[in-house]
């Protein structure tokens, strides 16, 4: 990748956009605190109501416009959905600097979207269909194309900017960081229901184990928890987790145990 004038070589920027009125109910504060826990040296840019109004584009297609504000100054820009919590070092994503685009799966290891049938489109198989809730890029050209297609047709499509992302990603050098073959989950790829009548996408969260400070499910390490599912009054509530996992999440968002050992990232 050619170094562009003004970029901070080797530097990464995190960002999120969330309306002021939903900042705490979406648990955006917890996302920011968790980022500072694992990556204290990476700046986190928060775009609130005034910033989004200034962009003058529909909220459903705003993601690349937010990222574009930073791409001239940083070699990699990572944008999170507001209802996410980082639970491990994001090394797999942050070290992928030779890729234009770093994405995460929308469907789980059983090729289902949580408890529901898988989502796919065009010639994108369910295993390669990505979720727009966490996207990283090193490419200004990618963001420009994503903005253009969003403005053209994004608001008319079933999953808006997620649909357009999947439509154009094959044109760029893309890494799906939590592929089926990987040993990590980065968000909704870990979600599945329990099969009962009242199942939810998040039933699996009660089965998460804590090993040496890391969160594990199905022998894979969870790097990001993403609630997803639109707005609800119980976003990222700790009742969804077992007691030990709740305690670890509280440690992360309260900034405890900052002097972590290498064992924190050890495999079970």
Short mmCIF file of C-alpha atoms in Angstrom, two decimals:
data_model
loop_
_atom_site.label_atom_id
_atom_site.label_comp_id
_atom_site.label_asym_id
_atom_site.label_seq_id
_atom_site.Cartn_x
_atom_site.Cartn_y
_atom_site.Cartn_z
CA UNK A 1 0.00 0.00 0.00
CA UNK A 2 1.42 3.36 -0.97
CA UNK A 3 1.83 5.83 1.82
CA UNK A 4 -0.39 8.83 1.19
CA UNK A 5 0.64 12.33 2.15
CA UNK A 6 -0.53 13.29 5.59
CA UNK A 7 -1.25 9.77 6.78
CA UNK A 8 0.12 8.66 10.13
CA UNK A 9 2.13 5.63 9.03
CA UNK A 10 1.08 2.47 10.84
CA UNK A 11 -1.67 4.30 12.67
CA UNK A 12 -5.24 3.10 13.19
CA UNK A 13 -8.38 5.04 14.06
CA UNK A 14 -11.51 3.58 15.65
CA UNK A 15 -14.86 5.27 15.11
CA UNK A 16 -18.56 4.97 15.87
CA UNK A 17 -21.63 7.04 15.14
CA UNK A 18 -24.59 7.24 17.51
CA UNK A 19 -27.28 9.81 18.16
CA UNK A 20 -26.79 11.66 21.42
CA UNK A 21 -30.12 10.45 22.81
CA UNK A 22 -29.15 6.79 22.33
CA UNK A 23 -25.52 7.02 23.44
CA UNK A 24 -26.06 5.24 26.76
CA UNK A 25 -29.05 3.07 25.88
CA UNK A 26 -27.07 1.59 22.98
CA UNK A 27 -24.16 1.12 25.42
CA UNK A 28 -21.81 3.11 23.22
CA UNK A 29 -19.94 4.20 26.35
CA UNK A 30 -19.14 0.54 27.07
CA UNK A 31 -17.79 0.06 23.55
CA UNK A 32 -15.41 2.98 23.96
CA UNK A 33 -14.25 1.82 27.39
CA UNK A 34 -13.61 -1.69 26.10
CA UNK A 35 -11.57 -0.30 23.19
CA UNK A 36 -9.43 1.71 25.59
CA UNK A 37 -8.92 -1.42 27.73
CA UNK A 38 -7.40 -3.49 24.91
CA UNK A 39 -6.05 -0.75 22.64
CA UNK A 40 -5.36 2.35 24.74
CA UNK A 41 -3.09 3.88 22.08
CA UNK A 42 -5.70 3.88 19.30
CA UNK A 43 -7.80 7.06 19.10
CA UNK A 44 -11.57 6.57 19.17
CA UNK A 45 -13.65 9.10 17.23
CA UNK A 46 -17.31 9.43 18.24
CA UNK A 47 -19.73 11.07 15.81
CA UNK A 48 -22.88 12.28 17.53
CA UNK A 49 -26.09 13.94 16.42
CA UNK A 50 -24.53 17.20 15.21
CA UNK A 51 -21.83 15.38 13.24
CA UNK A 52 -24.36 13.11 11.54
CA UNK A 53 -26.63 16.01 10.70
CA UNK A 54 -23.71 17.79 9.05
CA UNK A 55 -23.11 14.78 6.76
CA UNK A 56 -26.66 15.17 5.40
CA UNK A 57 -27.09 11.51 4.34
CA UNK A 58 -29.62 8.94 5.62
CA UNK A 59 -28.55 7.13 8.77
CA UNK A 60 -28.95 3.71 7.09
CA UNK A 61 -26.16 4.43 4.59
CA UNK A 62 -23.91 6.65 6.72
CA UNK A 63 -21.12 4.22 7.62
CA UNK A 64 -18.66 4.89 4.77
CA UNK A 65 -19.19 8.65 5.10
CA UNK A 66 -18.12 8.45 8.76
CA UNK A 67 -15.04 6.38 7.87
CA UNK A 68 -14.16 8.67 4.97
CA UNK A 69 -13.66 11.58 7.36
CA UNK A 70 -10.61 9.76 8.78
CA UNK A 71 -9.08 7.84 5.87
CA UNK A 72 -6.77 10.67 4.75
CA UNK A 73 -5.13 10.80 8.18
CA UNK A 74 -4.89 7.13 9.14
CA UNK A 75 -3.68 4.01 7.36
CA UNK A 76 -6.58 1.95 8.71
CA UNK A 77 -10.02 3.05 9.84
CA UNK A 78 -12.20 0.68 11.87
CA UNK A 79 -15.88 1.44 12.37
CA UNK A 80 -17.99 -0.37 15.02
CA UNK A 81 -21.73 -0.55 15.50
CA UNK A 82 -22.61 1.26 18.71
CA UNK A 83 -24.04 -1.85 20.40
CA UNK A 84 -20.73 -3.71 20.53
CA UNK A 85 -18.18 -4.51 23.23
CA UNK A 86 -14.58 -5.49 22.53
CA UNK A 87 -13.57 -8.54 24.57
CA UNK A 88 -10.09 -9.30 23.24
CA UNK A 89 -7.18 -7.75 21.39
CA UNK A 90 -8.13 -7.17 17.74
CA UNK A 91 -4.75 -8.27 16.39
CA UNK A 92 -6.14 -10.35 13.51
CA UNK A 93 -7.88 -7.28 12.14
CA UNK A 94 -5.28 -4.65 12.96
CA UNK A 95 -2.41 -6.68 11.48
CA UNK A 96 -4.18 -7.16 8.13
CA UNK A 97 -2.61 -4.04 6.63
CA UNK A 98 -2.03 -5.65 3.22
CA UNK A 99 -5.80 -5.92 2.67
CA UNK A 100 -8.08 -3.20 1.32
CA UNK A 101 -11.01 -4.39 3.38
CA UNK A 102 -11.32 -6.43 6.57
CA UNK A 103 -14.79 -7.78 7.34
CA UNK A 104 -16.65 -10.10 9.71
CA UNK A 105 -19.20 -12.82 9.00
CA UNK A 106 -22.93 -12.27 9.35
CA UNK A 107 -23.80 -15.99 9.61
CA UNK A 108 -22.64 -18.48 12.22
CA UNK A 109 -20.75 -21.77 11.93
CA UNK A 110 -24.00 -23.56 11.04
CA UNK A 111 -24.69 -21.08 8.25
CA UNK A 112 -27.58 -19.47 10.08
CA UNK A 113 -28.12 -15.82 10.95
CA UNK A 114 -28.38 -16.24 14.70
CA UNK A 115 -31.51 -18.33 15.17
CA UNK A 116 -32.81 -17.52 11.68
CA UNK A 117 -32.12 -18.75 8.18
CA UNK A 118 -28.84 -17.55 6.66
CA UNK A 119 -28.54 -14.33 4.73
CA UNK A 120 -26.82 -14.31 1.35
CA UNK A 121 -27.14 -12.35 -1.89
CA UNK A 122 -26.17 -12.30 -5.55
CA UNK A 123 -23.21 -14.65 -5.87
CA UNK A 124 -22.16 -14.20 -2.24
CA UNK A 125 -22.49 -17.50 -0.36
CA UNK A 126 -23.68 -17.50 3.26
CA UNK A 127 -20.13 -18.27 4.45
CA UNK A 128 -18.82 -15.14 2.73
CA UNK A 129 -21.72 -12.80 3.46
CA UNK A 130 -20.43 -10.13 5.84
CA UNK A 131 -22.00 -8.01 8.54
CA UNK A 132 -21.72 -4.22 8.34
CA UNK A 133 -21.52 -3.90 12.12
CA UNK A 134 -17.72 -4.03 12.05
CA UNK A 135 -15.72 -2.96 9.02
CA UNK A 136 -12.07 -1.95 8.65
CA UNK A 137 -10.42 -0.52 5.57
CA UNK A 138 -7.12 0.82 4.31
CA UNK A 139 -8.62 1.92 0.98
CA UNK A 140 -9.96 5.37 0.17
CA UNK A 141 -11.11 4.06 -3.23
CA UNK A 142 -13.28 1.43 -1.53
CA UNK A 143 -14.96 4.03 0.67
CA UNK A 144 -15.61 6.29 -2.30
CA UNK A 145 -17.29 3.48 -4.22
CA UNK A 146 -19.29 2.41 -1.16
CA UNK A 147 -20.51 5.98 -0.68
CA UNK A 148 -21.48 6.26 -4.33
CA UNK A 149 -23.47 3.02 -4.44
CA UNK A 150 -25.14 3.85 -1.13
CA UNK A 151 -26.32 7.19 -2.48
CA UNK A 152 -27.50 5.57 -5.71
CA UNK A 153 -29.45 2.55 -4.46
CA UNK A 154 -28.59 1.88 -0.80
CA UNK A 155 -31.84 3.03 0.78
CA UNK A 156 -33.89 0.86 -1.61
CA UNK A 157 -32.17 -2.43 -0.67
CA UNK A 158 -33.25 -4.91 2.04
CA UNK A 159 -30.18 -4.53 4.27
CA UNK A 160 -29.19 -1.08 2.96
CA UNK A 161 -25.44 -0.44 3.42
CA UNK A 162 -24.80 -4.07 4.33
CA UNK A 163 -26.27 -5.14 0.98
CA UNK A 164 -24.11 -2.67 -0.91
CA UNK A 165 -21.02 -3.69 1.07
CA UNK A 166 -21.49 -7.30 0.02
CA UNK A 167 -22.12 -6.25 -3.56
CA UNK A 168 -18.79 -4.48 -4.01
CA UNK A 169 -16.41 -6.19 -1.58
CA UNK A 170 -15.32 -8.83 -4.12
CA UNK A 171 -13.70 -6.05 -6.18
CA UNK A 172 -11.20 -5.39 -3.38
CA UNK A 173 -8.59 -7.47 -1.58
CA UNK A 174 -10.78 -8.60 1.30
CA UNK A 175 -10.15 -10.61 4.46
CA UNK A 176 -13.01 -12.13 6.45
CA UNK A 177 -11.23 -12.12 9.77
CA UNK A 178 -13.54 -14.60 11.54
CA UNK A 179 -13.98 -17.13 8.73
CA UNK A 180 -15.26 -20.58 9.63
CA UNK A 181 -11.69 -21.85 9.52
CA UNK A 182 -10.46 -19.24 12.00
CA UNK A 183 -10.28 -19.65 15.78
CA UNK A 184 -12.02 -16.35 16.55
CA UNK A 185 -15.44 -14.72 16.54
CA UNK A 186 -15.76 -11.02 15.72
CA UNK A 187 -19.37 -10.17 16.50
CA UNK A 188 -22.52 -11.84 15.23
CA UNK A 189 -20.71 -14.89 13.81
CA UNK A 190 -21.00 -16.53 17.26
CA UNK A 191 -24.77 -16.05 17.61
CA UNK A 192 -27.24 -18.93 17.65
CA UNK A 193 -30.53 -19.76 19.37
CA UNK A 194 -31.12 -22.69 21.68
CA UNK A 195 -33.85 -24.30 19.59
CA UNK A 196 -36.67 -23.61 22.04
CA UNK A 197 -39.92 -21.87 21.18
CA UNK A 198 -38.78 -18.61 22.74
CA UNK A 199 -35.22 -18.72 21.45
CA UNK A 200 -33.26 -15.56 20.70
CA UNK A 201 -30.11 -14.84 18.73
CA UNK A 202 -28.23 -14.40 22.00
CA UNK A 203 -29.00 -17.67 23.82
CA UNK A 204 -25.44 -18.81 23.13
CA UNK A 205 -24.02 -16.01 25.28
CA UNK A 206 -24.89 -17.93 28.44
CA UNK A 207 -22.49 -20.67 27.27
CA UNK A 208 -19.46 -18.38 26.98
CA UNK A 209 -16.53 -19.46 29.17
CA UNK A 210 -13.70 -17.37 30.59
CA UNK A 211 -10.20 -18.82 30.23
CA UNK A 212 -7.15 -16.79 31.27
CA UNK A 213 -9.19 -13.61 30.86
CA UNK A 214 -10.40 -14.47 27.37
CA UNK A 215 -14.01 -15.21 26.38
CA UNK A 216 -14.47 -18.51 24.56
CA UNK A 217 -17.33 -20.27 22.81
CA UNK A 218 -17.01 -23.50 20.81
CA UNK A 219 -13.24 -23.37 21.45
CA UNK A 220 -13.03 -20.06 19.59
CA UNK A 221 -12.03 -16.80 21.21
CA UNK A 222 -14.62 -14.02 21.10
CA UNK A 223 -12.99 -10.73 20.19
CA UNK A 224 -16.17 -8.64 19.83
CA UNK A 225 -19.68 -9.07 21.21
CA UNK A 226 -22.24 -7.42 18.93
CA UNK A 227 -25.83 -7.29 20.11
CA UNK A 228 -27.33 -6.36 16.74
CA UNK A 229 -31.03 -6.85 16.07
CA UNK A 230 -32.00 -3.18 15.94
CA UNK A 231 -32.91 -1.01 18.90
CA UNK A 232 -34.26 -2.62 22.06
CA UNK A 233 -34.36 -1.45 25.69
CA UNK A 234 -32.11 -4.32 26.87
CA UNK A 235 -29.08 -3.77 24.64
CA UNK A 236 -25.96 -5.60 25.89
CA UNK A 237 -27.50 -6.28 29.27
CA UNK A 238 -25.40 -8.54 31.48
CA UNK A 239 -28.26 -10.89 32.35
CA UNK A 240 -27.56 -12.61 29.02
CA UNK A 241 -24.26 -13.99 30.38
CA UNK A 242 -23.27 -16.42 33.11
CA UNK A 243 -21.81 -15.03 36.32
CA UNK A 244 -18.14 -15.50 35.47
CA UNK A 245 -18.55 -13.91 32.04
CA UNK A 246 -20.48 -11.00 33.54
CA UNK A 247 -17.64 -10.39 35.96
CA UNK A 248 -15.06 -10.37 33.18
CA UNK A 249 -17.09 -7.96 31.04
CA UNK A 250 -17.45 -5.61 34.01
CA UNK A 251 -13.66 -5.74 34.51
CA UNK A 252 -13.17 -4.74 30.88
CA UNK A 253 -15.62 -1.85 30.79
CA UNK A 254 -14.52 -0.56 34.20
CA UNK A 255 -10.86 -0.70 33.19
CA UNK A 256 -9.73 -3.07 35.91
CA UNK A 257 -6.71 -5.37 35.68
CA UNK A 258 -4.98 -3.08 33.22
CA UNK A 259 -1.65 -4.75 33.96
CA UNK A 260 -2.53 -7.90 32.03
CA UNK A 261 -0.11 -10.76 31.45
CA UNK A 262 0.54 -12.56 28.17
CA UNK A 263 -1.64 -15.36 29.54
CA UNK A 264 -4.70 -13.21 28.93
CA UNK A 265 -4.65 -14.20 25.28
CA UNK A 266 -3.66 -17.84 25.87
CA UNK A 267 -5.70 -20.56 24.23
CA UNK A 268 -7.81 -22.87 26.44
#
